[in-house]
XYZ file of C-alpha atoms in Angstrom:
345
model
C 8.875 25.042 -54.573
C 6.623 26.631 -51.994
C 6.245 25.279 -48.498
C 3.124 25.622 -46.349
C 3.657 27.844 -43.347
C 3.086 26.336 -39.934
C 1.983 28.280 -36.896
C 4.464 28.397 -34.044
C 3.521 26.121 -31.152
C 1.471 27.697 -28.422
C 3.432 28.322 -25.242
C 2.865 25.798 -22.474
C 0.477 27.032 -19.782
C 2.085 28.314 -16.616
C 0.796 28.579 -13.071
C 1.124 32.356 -13.321
C -1.007 32.179 -16.446
C -3.737 30.286 -14.620
C -3.702 32.885 -11.866
C -3.919 35.718 -14.397
C -6.872 34.025 -16.086
C -8.636 33.670 -12.742
C -8.077 37.335 -11.885
C -9.508 38.423 -15.250
C -12.540 36.192 -14.757
C -13.068 37.589 -11.255
C -13.022 41.171 -12.515
C -15.497 40.287 -15.260
C -17.777 38.570 -12.724
C -17.793 41.547 -10.367
C -15.253 40.286 -7.847
C -14.537 37.211 -5.787
C -16.562 35.263 -3.254
C -14.484 33.565 -0.569
C -15.426 30.377 1.226
C -13.377 29.352 4.265
C -13.522 25.757 5.431
C -11.957 23.376 7.892
C -11.160 20.155 6.025
C -9.568 17.264 7.917
C -8.466 19.720 10.583
C -6.775 22.179 8.201
C -7.851 25.565 6.874
C -8.939 25.719 3.232
C -9.864 28.853 1.307
C -11.853 28.706 -1.931
C -11.928 31.842 -4.066
C -14.759 31.890 -6.604
C -14.865 34.288 -9.526
C -18.372 35.637 -8.998
C -21.402 34.622 -6.985
C -22.806 32.195 -9.565
C -19.834 29.844 -9.301
C -19.916 30.047 -5.505
C -23.625 29.229 -5.400
C -23.269 26.290 -7.776
C -20.209 24.655 -6.230
C -20.146 25.824 -2.623
C -23.246 24.101 -1.237
C -21.546 20.745 -0.784
C -19.157 22.307 1.773
C -21.749 24.058 3.941
C -21.128 21.784 6.947
C -17.395 22.620 6.926
C -17.685 26.410 6.707
C -15.827 28.340 9.399
C -15.614 31.986 10.344
C -11.908 31.727 11.072
C -9.522 33.666 8.849
C -6.356 31.789 9.766
C -3.787 31.265 6.988
C -5.015 28.586 4.618
C -3.135 25.355 4.035
C -4.799 25.242 0.622
C -6.212 28.029 -1.549
C -8.290 27.116 -4.597
C -9.209 29.485 -7.431
C -12.423 28.641 -9.290
C -13.809 30.286 -12.422
C -15.800 29.937 -15.641
C -13.850 30.316 -18.861
C -16.922 31.168 -21.004
C -16.311 28.267 -23.362
C -19.163 26.200 -24.718
C -19.732 23.197 -22.420
C -20.745 19.755 -23.569
C -24.285 19.729 -24.953
C -25.242 16.290 -23.666
C -24.317 14.033 -20.797
C -23.719 10.993 -23.002
C -19.923 11.200 -22.807
C -19.504 12.852 -19.408
C -18.222 9.631 -17.873
C -15.508 9.246 -20.512
C -11.743 9.367 -20.272
C -9.790 11.941 -18.332
C -6.131 12.817 -18.677
C -3.836 12.985 -15.660
C -0.526 14.863 -15.742
C 2.207 14.571 -13.122
C 4.636 17.220 -14.303
C 7.543 19.109 -12.736
C 5.904 21.912 -10.798
C 2.283 20.740 -10.838
C -0.324 17.990 -11.005
C -3.226 18.369 -13.434
C -6.318 16.546 -14.609
C -8.280 17.426 -17.743
C -11.749 16.021 -18.372
C -12.307 16.578 -22.113
C -16.029 15.821 -22.157
C -16.778 18.630 -19.705
C -13.580 20.613 -20.374
C -12.933 20.902 -16.641
C -9.272 21.455 -15.776
C -7.859 20.942 -12.265
C -4.294 22.040 -11.463
C -2.377 21.869 -8.171
C 1.019 23.489 -7.666
C 3.824 21.152 -6.656
C 4.103 22.654 -3.194
C 0.473 21.652 -2.692
C -0.932 24.856 -1.245
C -2.452 26.543 -4.333
C -4.809 25.112 -6.941
C -6.950 26.174 -9.888
C -10.246 24.802 -11.204
C -11.422 26.049 -14.588
C -14.786 25.101 -16.082
C -16.800 26.253 -19.091
C -20.027 27.139 -17.246
C -20.777 26.660 -13.552
C -24.475 26.108 -14.268
C -24.040 23.300 -16.805
C -21.927 20.617 -15.174
C -22.812 16.974 -14.494
C -24.286 16.342 -11.067
C -21.122 14.829 -9.618
C -19.222 18.090 -10.079
C -21.784 19.773 -7.819
C -21.949 16.983 -5.248
C -18.170 16.410 -5.034
C -16.465 19.609 -6.224
C -12.694 19.783 -6.615
C -12.294 16.173 -5.483
C -9.032 15.659 -7.371
C -7.492 18.852 -6.013
C -8.578 18.001 -2.491
C -7.329 14.445 -2.862
C -3.846 15.490 -3.970
C -3.622 18.058 -1.188
C -4.919 15.631 1.450
C -2.231 13.163 0.444
C 0.393 15.671 1.552
C -1.495 16.159 4.840
C -1.225 12.483 5.713
C -4.801 11.664 4.668
C -6.068 9.482 1.863
C -9.210 10.421 -0.031
C -11.165 7.279 -0.819
C -14.133 6.326 -2.944
C -16.573 5.345 -0.250
C -19.407 6.474 1.971
C -19.234 6.827 5.734
C -21.783 6.978 8.542
C -21.555 6.710 12.295
C -21.495 8.635 15.544
C -18.929 10.683 17.415
C -17.828 7.440 19.068
C -17.114 5.731 15.758
C -18.473 4.723 12.389
C -18.075 2.620 9.276
C -16.600 3.144 5.829
C -18.929 1.795 3.123
C -17.030 0.737 -0.004
C -17.845 -0.675 -3.399
C -18.046 0.262 -7.083
C -20.902 2.228 -8.583
C -24.198 0.372 -8.369
C -23.159 -1.771 -5.402
C -25.482 -0.064 -2.921
C -22.860 2.201 -1.371
C -24.857 5.428 -1.690
C -28.108 3.698 -0.778
C -26.513 2.414 2.429
C -25.129 5.819 3.383
C -28.328 7.707 2.596
C -30.494 5.101 4.335
C -28.620 5.900 7.540
C -30.503 9.197 7.588
C -33.648 7.248 8.467
C -32.214 6.577 11.937
C -31.583 9.533 14.239
C -28.778 7.665 15.983
C -26.518 7.838 12.924
C -24.856 10.817 11.324
C -23.638 11.206 7.788
C -20.084 11.902 6.588
C -20.569 11.207 2.879
C -21.930 8.782 0.312
C -19.177 8.742 -2.305
C -15.930 10.440 -1.238
C -14.422 10.859 2.222
C -10.903 11.134 3.621
C -9.230 8.743 6.036
C -6.269 9.799 8.160
C -4.176 8.127 10.816
C -2.395 4.786 10.708
C -3.062 2.741 13.831
C -6.166 4.702 14.807
C -7.795 5.774 11.525
C -10.232 8.675 11.465
C -12.825 9.414 8.775
C -13.077 13.049 7.673
C -16.138 14.322 5.821
C -15.599 16.277 2.606
C -19.129 16.875 1.294
C -22.627 17.151 2.775
C -24.263 16.167 -0.512
C -26.252 12.977 -0.980
C -27.459 11.277 -4.143
C -30.274 8.861 -4.849
C -31.370 7.334 -8.138
C -34.827 8.547 -9.119
C -36.114 4.980 -9.392
C -35.073 4.397 -5.767
C -36.785 7.448 -4.311
C -39.868 5.431 -3.380
C -37.652 3.466 -0.989
C -36.744 6.670 0.875
C -40.049 8.575 0.955
C -39.091 10.720 3.943
C -36.297 12.322 1.925
C -38.319 13.373 -1.110
C -39.201 16.864 0.221
C -35.518 17.554 0.862
C -34.345 17.270 -2.750
C -32.209 20.148 -3.964
C -33.879 22.403 -6.494
C -32.866 22.067 -10.101
C -31.995 18.378 -10.199
C -32.168 16.983 -13.717
C -34.518 14.159 -14.570
C -31.762 12.205 -16.360
C -29.406 12.352 -13.384
C -29.491 11.281 -9.751
C -31.605 13.219 -7.294
C -29.407 15.412 -5.098
C -29.864 17.051 -1.722
C -27.545 18.844 0.712
C -27.752 17.894 4.364
C -26.633 21.228 5.783
C -29.902 22.766 4.604
C -32.145 19.731 4.108
C -31.379 17.928 7.369
C -29.440 20.284 9.660
C -27.401 18.569 12.322
C -27.251 15.189 10.590
C -23.782 15.725 9.083
C -20.627 14.895 11.016
C -17.190 16.263 10.195
C -15.181 13.298 11.515
C -15.291 10.138 13.594
C -13.006 7.211 14.515
C -13.186 4.433 11.928
C -14.367 1.174 13.497
C -15.027 -1.049 10.483
C -15.211 -1.348 6.708
C -18.531 -2.499 5.265
C -19.015 -3.923 1.770
C -22.696 -3.779 0.700
C -24.127 -6.620 -1.340
C -27.446 -6.485 -3.189
C -29.705 -9.429 -2.384
C -33.339 -10.467 -2.704
C -33.731 -10.500 1.071
C -36.426 -8.439 2.752
C -34.237 -7.247 5.614
C -30.593 -6.211 5.782
C -28.033 -8.428 7.473
C -24.390 -7.963 8.528
C -22.018 -10.890 8.014
C -18.286 -11.297 8.610
C -16.177 -10.154 5.674
C -12.611 -10.587 4.477
C -9.759 -8.170 4.026
C -9.297 -9.229 0.419
C -12.934 -8.491 -0.432
C -12.737 -5.116 1.310
C -9.580 -4.162 -0.581
C -11.101 -5.300 -3.885
C -14.148 -3.112 -3.201
C -12.099 -0.093 -2.115
C -8.885 0.123 -4.115
C -9.741 -0.008 -7.851
C -12.337 2.762 -7.903
C -10.321 4.923 -5.492
C -7.213 4.737 -7.674
C -8.928 4.986 -11.063
C -11.342 7.769 -10.106
C -9.123 9.945 -7.919
C -5.667 9.526 -9.504
C -3.681 9.654 -6.262
C -0.103 10.843 -6.859
C 2.855 8.592 -6.288
C 2.829 4.831 -5.910
C 1.810 4.467 -2.269
C -1.976 4.500 -2.689
C -2.469 0.746 -2.961
C -0.142 0.073 -0.029
C -1.980 2.655 2.083
C -5.364 1.132 1.278
C -4.068 -2.363 2.026
C -2.814 -1.125 5.381
C -6.220 0.402 6.100
C -8.076 -2.879 5.578
C -5.578 -4.601 7.875
C -6.213 -2.051 10.622
C -9.984 -2.385 11.102
C -12.340 -5.361 10.686
C -14.351 -5.896 7.507
C -17.970 -6.941 7.119
C -20.502 -7.669 4.386
C -23.841 -5.869 4.553
C -26.506 -7.801 2.684
C -29.085 -5.252 1.550
C -32.772 -6.027 1.612
C -35.903 -4.479 0.177
C -36.704 -2.846 3.531
C -34.177 0.001 3.631
C -35.163 0.931 7.189
C -33.383 -2.210 8.370
C -30.054 -0.958 6.962
C -29.355 1.664 9.646
C -30.581 -0.692 12.364
C -28.009 -3.267 11.296
C -25.261 -0.643 11.197
C -26.148 0.571 14.698
C -26.141 -3.009 15.956
C -22.724 -3.591 14.390
C -21.255 -0.454 15.944
C -22.622 -1.402 19.359
C -20.858 -4.763 19.141
C -17.471 -3.405 18.078
C -14.872 -2.507 20.723
C-alpha cells in the first residue's frame, strides 16, 4: 500500500531571519533611508529599505524628526516583500492575529499581509508589507502603531486610541469609538490659532500623578462628506488620497507650527453627536470616559500584559472628564475647548 508523501514543516521564522530578509530587501532597493525621531522623549531610529517606503510611511513623523544621532532606544526595520497586496479595501478592517511568544511579540493582518514583530527586549522591531504604495490609509497616517505601542509600554507610556489638542500649558484627550466625532473634534481645533494638535486617533500618555500627552503622528483625517464643514483645510489635503477613503493631510507640511510634541493632560473629553447648532461642554463621568477609551484602545492596539485596563482606569481617575456636545457649527468646537482649558486649574 502506498502512502502519500507529506512535505516537512517549514521552519518557524526567527528574528535573525527577519533581519536577513530586511537586508536583502534593502540591497534590492538600492540601500536604506534612515529616519531619526524623538518619541515621548526617547530616540527612535527607523530604517527603510529604499526611498519609496520612506516616502510613503515617513511623512506622519515629520514633526518628530531630529538631527541627533544618539543611540536609539528603538530601531525599526521596514521593507516591502514584493508579494501581491489585497486588491480591494473591502476586508481591510478584518481580523488580525496577535502573538505573544517567548522572544517576541507579533501581529499579522491577513487582509493586508502586514506583519509587525518586536523583539522581547523591546529595542528592535520589524515591519514587513507587500507594497508600500498600496496600503489602506490608516497605515500611512499611523504607521507602526503596534510596534510603537509595545515599545512605549516598556518606557512607562501607554498608547491610547484617542485624539489630543491643547497648548504648552495643557490640553485634552479626546476619546471615543470610530464615528463618535473624535477626529472631527481634533481636526476642528486647527480652526483656532490658540490650539495645537497632537493627534486625532493615536497618542501616548505617560506619567501617573501628572500625566503628559505625547504626540506620535502629525497626520489628520477627515471624511470626504465632512470636508464642507472644514473649508479652510481643503487646500491642505495630501496628494494621492483615494476617493473611497478618508481625506488625509500632514500638519508638518500643510500647517507648519500647528503640531505639538507633548503637553500636560488636563482633562478627558468624550464627544457626543447632537443636532445642536453650537458645541457645548458638560460635566462627564469617569465611567463614561473609561467606556469611551478602554475598549478600542485594547482591541485595536493589543497592549501586552494584563495591566492595560488598570492603567486606563487610573488615568480617568487622575484628571476630570467632560462631555463635548458637537454642533453643526464646527468653529464653536475649538472655542469650547479653549474655554474649558481656561477654567481648569
